[in-house]
């Protein structure tokens, strides 16, 4: 099993006092000759040296890379944060993701 991660989108969010960054990652897993794609979202303070405040990853969302990238664009456009990833995927894919 191999896991690769590729950053596709970043978005800045201006908070009350500090700026936050939300990063959207495409993850890839190869198993038994088949490739599946997942989504990871991280939310962190923009200043260097801060660990992520929140991370959520869902694996095996689709076997179609183009569809996975379209989903990432939709999540980024709507500024979905890690805590909303599961619900957003449920709406986008029209069913349970877990």
JSON list of C-alpha atoms in Angstrom, two decimals:
[
{"chain": "A", "resi": 1, "resn": "UNK", "atom": "CA", "xyz": [0.00, 0.00, 0.00]},
{"chain": "A", "resi": 2, "resn": "UNK", "atom": "CA", "xyz": [1.37, 3.39, -1.00]},
{"chain": "A", "resi": 3, "resn": "UNK", "atom": "CA", "xyz": [0.08, 6.78, 0.04]},
{"chain": "A", "resi": 4, "resn": "UNK", "atom": "CA", "xyz": [0.92, 10.00, -1.76]},
{"chain": "A", "resi": 5, "resn": "UNK", "atom": "CA", "xyz": [-0.35, 13.44, -0.99]},
{"chain": "A", "resi": 6, "resn": "UNK", "atom": "CA", "xyz": [-0.55, 16.44, -3.29]},
{"chain": "A", "resi": 7, "resn": "UNK", "atom": "CA", "xyz": [-1.55, 19.95, -2.33]},
{"chain": "A", "resi": 8, "resn": "UNK", "atom": "CA", "xyz": [-4.01, 21.31, -4.85]},
{"chain": "A", "resi": 9, "resn": "UNK", "atom": "CA", "xyz": [-5.61, 24.34, -3.24]},
{"chain": "A", "resi": 10, "resn": "UNK", "atom": "CA", "xyz": [-5.02, 26.83, -0.43]},
{"chain": "A", "resi": 11, "resn": "UNK", "atom": "CA", "xyz": [-7.37, 29.46, 0.87]},
{"chain": "A", "resi": 12, "resn": "UNK", "atom": "CA", "xyz": [-6.84, 32.28, 3.37]},
{"chain": "A", "resi": 13, "resn": "UNK", "atom": "CA", "xyz": [-9.47, 33.07, 5.96]},
{"chain": "A", "resi": 14, "resn": "UNK", "atom": "CA", "xyz": [-9.31, 36.33, 7.89]},
{"chain": "A", "resi": 15, "resn": "UNK", "atom": "CA", "xyz": [-10.24, 35.69, 11.51]},
{"chain": "A", "resi": 16, "resn": "UNK", "atom": "CA", "xyz": [-10.93, 38.25, 14.20]},
{"chain": "A", "resi": 17, "resn": "UNK", "atom": "CA", "xyz": [-7.30, 38.56, 15.25]},
{"chain": "A", "resi": 18, "resn": "UNK", "atom": "CA", "xyz": [-5.28, 36.03, 13.30]},
{"chain": "A", "resi": 19, "resn": "UNK", "atom": "CA", "xyz": [-5.34, 34.78, 9.74]},
{"chain": "A", "resi": 20, "resn": "UNK", "atom": "CA", "xyz": [-6.01, 31.13, 9.05]},
{"chain": "A", "resi": 21, "resn": "UNK", "atom": "CA", "xyz": [-5.11, 29.00, 6.06]},
{"chain": "A", "resi": 22, "resn": "UNK", "atom": "CA", "xyz": [-7.17, 26.08, 4.83]},
{"chain": "A", "resi": 23, "resn": "UNK", "atom": "CA", "xyz": [-5.27, 23.61, 2.63]},
{"chain": "A", "resi": 24, "resn": "UNK", "atom": "CA", "xyz": [-6.90, 21.01, 0.40]},
{"chain": "A", "resi": 25, "resn": "UNK", "atom": "CA", "xyz": [-4.99, 17.84, -0.46]},
{"chain": "A", "resi": 26, "resn": "UNK", "atom": "CA", "xyz": [-5.61, 15.04, -2.91]},
{"chain": "A", "resi": 27, "resn": "UNK", "atom": "CA", "xyz": [-4.45, 11.73, -1.46]},
{"chain": "A", "resi": 28, "resn": "UNK", "atom": "CA", "xyz": [-3.77, 8.61, -3.46]},
{"chain": "A", "resi": 29, "resn": "UNK", "atom": "CA", "xyz": [-3.65, 5.01, -2.35]},
{"chain": "A", "resi": 30, "resn": "UNK", "atom": "CA", "xyz": [-2.54, 2.09, -4.49]},
{"chain": "A", "resi": 31, "resn": "UNK", "atom": "CA", "xyz": [-3.52, -1.39, -3.44]},
{"chain": "A", "resi": 32, "resn": "UNK", "atom": "CA", "xyz": [-3.53, -4.59, -5.48]},
{"chain": "A", "resi": 33, "resn": "UNK", "atom": "CA", "xyz": [-3.00, -2.65, -8.70]},
{"chain": "A", "resi": 34, "resn": "UNK", "atom": "CA", "xyz": [-5.94, -0.30, -8.11]},
{"chain": "A", "resi": 35, "resn": "UNK", "atom": "CA", "xyz": [-5.69, 3.40, -7.34]},
{"chain": "A", "resi": 36, "resn": "UNK", "atom": "CA", "xyz": [-8.17, 5.28, -5.20]},
{"chain": "A", "resi": 37, "resn": "UNK", "atom": "CA", "xyz": [-8.24, 8.97, -4.31]},
{"chain": "A", "resi": 38, "resn": "UNK", "atom": "CA", "xyz": [-9.15, 10.65, -1.08]},
{"chain": "A", "resi": 39, "resn": "UNK", "atom": "CA", "xyz": [-9.39, 14.15, 0.33]},
{"chain": "A", "resi": 40, "resn": "UNK", "atom": "CA", "xyz": [-7.58, 15.78, 3.23]},
{"chain": "A", "resi": 41, "resn": "UNK", "atom": "CA", "xyz": [-8.26, 19.26, 4.59]},
{"chain": "A", "resi": 42, "resn": "UNK", "atom": "CA", "xyz": [-6.04, 21.08, 7.09]},
{"chain": "A", "resi": 43, "resn": "UNK", "atom": "CA", "xyz": [-6.77, 24.32, 8.92]},
{"chain": "A", "resi": 44, "resn": "UNK", "atom": "CA", "xyz": [-3.88, 26.21, 10.52]},
{"chain": "A", "resi": 45, "resn": "UNK", "atom": "CA", "xyz": [-2.68, 29.63, 11.58]},
{"chain": "A", "resi": 46, "resn": "UNK", "atom": "CA", "xyz": [-0.88, 31.40, 8.76]},
{"chain": "A", "resi": 47, "resn": "UNK", "atom": "CA", "xyz": [2.18, 32.28, 10.87]},
{"chain": "A", "resi": 48, "resn": "UNK", "atom": "CA", "xyz": [5.08, 29.81, 10.40]},
{"chain": "A", "resi": 49, "resn": "UNK", "atom": "CA", "xyz": [5.72, 27.19, 13.04]},
{"chain": "A", "resi": 50, "resn": "UNK", "atom": "CA", "xyz": [2.11, 26.47, 13.95]},
{"chain": "A", "resi": 51, "resn": "UNK", "atom": "CA", "xyz": [0.87, 22.91, 13.88]},
{"chain": "A", "resi": 52, "resn": "UNK", "atom": "CA", "xyz": [-2.48, 22.36, 12.15]},
{"chain": "A", "resi": 53, "resn": "UNK", "atom": "CA", "xyz": [-5.46, 23.23, 14.32]},
{"chain": "A", "resi": 54, "resn": "UNK", "atom": "CA", "xyz": [-7.61, 20.67, 12.62]},
{"chain": "A", "resi": 55, "resn": "UNK", "atom": "CA", "xyz": [-7.07, 17.87, 10.08]},
{"chain": "A", "resi": 56, "resn": "UNK", "atom": "CA", "xyz": [-9.64, 15.57, 8.47]},
{"chain": "A", "resi": 57, "resn": "UNK", "atom": "CA", "xyz": [-8.97, 12.94, 5.83]},
{"chain": "A", "resi": 58, "resn": "UNK", "atom": "CA", "xyz": [-11.36, 10.62, 4.06]},
{"chain": "A", "resi": 59, "resn": "UNK", "atom": "CA", "xyz": [-9.79, 7.90, 1.93]},
{"chain": "A", "resi": 60, "resn": "UNK", "atom": "CA", "xyz": [-11.21, 6.05, -1.04]},
{"chain": "A", "resi": 61, "resn": "UNK", "atom": "CA", "xyz": [-13.63, 8.77, -2.13]},
{"chain": "A", "resi": 62, "resn": "UNK", "atom": "CA", "xyz": [-13.34, 7.83, -5.82]},
{"chain": "A", "resi": 63, "resn": "UNK", "atom": "CA", "xyz": [-11.21, 5.86, -8.28]},
{"chain": "A", "resi": 64, "resn": "UNK", "atom": "CA", "xyz": [-11.43, 8.71, -10.82]},
{"chain": "A", "resi": 65, "resn": "UNK", "atom": "CA", "xyz": [-8.68, 11.33, -10.45]},
{"chain": "A", "resi": 66, "resn": "UNK", "atom": "CA", "xyz": [-10.57, 13.94, -12.48]},
{"chain": "A", "resi": 67, "resn": "UNK", "atom": "CA", "xyz": [-13.62, 13.55, -10.25]},
{"chain": "A", "resi": 68, "resn": "UNK", "atom": "CA", "xyz": [-11.42, 13.83, -7.14]},
{"chain": "A", "resi": 69, "resn": "UNK", "atom": "CA", "xyz": [-9.91, 17.09, -8.42]},
{"chain": "A", "resi": 70, "resn": "UNK", "atom": "CA", "xyz": [-13.39, 18.46, -9.22]},
{"chain": "A", "resi": 71, "resn": "UNK", "atom": "CA", "xyz": [-14.49, 17.62, -5.68]},
{"chain": "A", "resi": 72, "resn": "UNK", "atom": "CA", "xyz": [-11.44, 19.43, -4.29]},
{"chain": "A", "resi": 73, "resn": "UNK", "atom": "CA", "xyz": [-12.25, 22.53, -6.35]},
{"chain": "A", "resi": 74, "resn": "UNK", "atom": "CA", "xyz": [-15.83, 22.47, -5.07]},
{"chain": "A", "resi": 75, "resn": "UNK", "atom": "CA", "xyz": [-14.66, 22.11, -1.45]},
{"chain": "A", "resi": 76, "resn": "UNK", "atom": "CA", "xyz": [-12.20, 24.98, -1.87]},
{"chain": "A", "resi": 77, "resn": "UNK", "atom": "CA", "xyz": [-14.74, 27.23, -3.62]},
{"chain": "A", "resi": 78, "resn": "UNK", "atom": "CA", "xyz": [-17.10, 26.77, -0.69]},
{"chain": "A", "resi": 79, "resn": "UNK", "atom": "CA", "xyz": [-14.35, 27.11, 1.94]},
{"chain": "A", "resi": 80, "resn": "UNK", "atom": "CA", "xyz": [-15.18, 23.76, 3.52]},
{"chain": "A", "resi": 81, "resn": "UNK", "atom": "CA", "xyz": [-13.16, 23.23, 6.71]},
{"chain": "A", "resi": 82, "resn": "UNK", "atom": "CA", "xyz": [-12.05, 19.88, 8.12]},
{"chain": "A", "resi": 83, "resn": "UNK", "atom": "CA", "xyz": [-15.07, 19.57, 10.44]},
{"chain": "A", "resi": 84, "resn": "UNK", "atom": "CA", "xyz": [-17.43, 19.94, 7.46]},
{"chain": "A", "resi": 85, "resn": "UNK", "atom": "CA", "xyz": [-15.67, 17.55, 5.08]},
{"chain": "A", "resi": 86, "resn": "UNK", "atom": "CA", "xyz": [-17.84, 14.49, 5.69]},
{"chain": "A", "resi": 87, "resn": "UNK", "atom": "CA", "xyz": [-21.12, 16.40, 5.34]},
{"chain": "A", "resi": 88, "resn": "UNK", "atom": "CA", "xyz": [-19.89, 18.21, 2.22]},
{"chain": "A", "resi": 89, "resn": "UNK", "atom": "CA", "xyz": [-18.84, 14.96, 0.56]},
{"chain": "A", "resi": 90, "resn": "UNK", "atom": "CA", "xyz": [-22.20, 13.46, 1.46]},
{"chain": "A", "resi": 91, "resn": "UNK", "atom": "CA", "xyz": [-23.93, 16.31, -0.38]},
{"chain": "A", "resi": 92, "resn": "UNK", "atom": "CA", "xyz": [-21.55, 16.27, -3.36]},
{"chain": "A", "resi": 93, "resn": "UNK", "atom": "CA", "xyz": [-21.66, 12.50, -3.83]},
{"chain": "A", "resi": 94, "resn": "UNK", "atom": "CA", "xyz": [-25.32, 12.13, -2.89]},
{"chain": "A", "resi": 95, "resn": "UNK", "atom": "CA", "xyz": [-24.90, 9.45, -0.26]},
{"chain": "A", "resi": 96, "resn": "UNK", "atom": "CA", "xyz": [-23.02, 8.25, 2.77]},
{"chain": "A", "resi": 97, "resn": "UNK", "atom": "CA", "xyz": [-19.26, 8.57, 2.53]},
{"chain": "A", "resi": 98, "resn": "UNK", "atom": "CA", "xyz": [-18.43, 6.53, 5.60]}
]
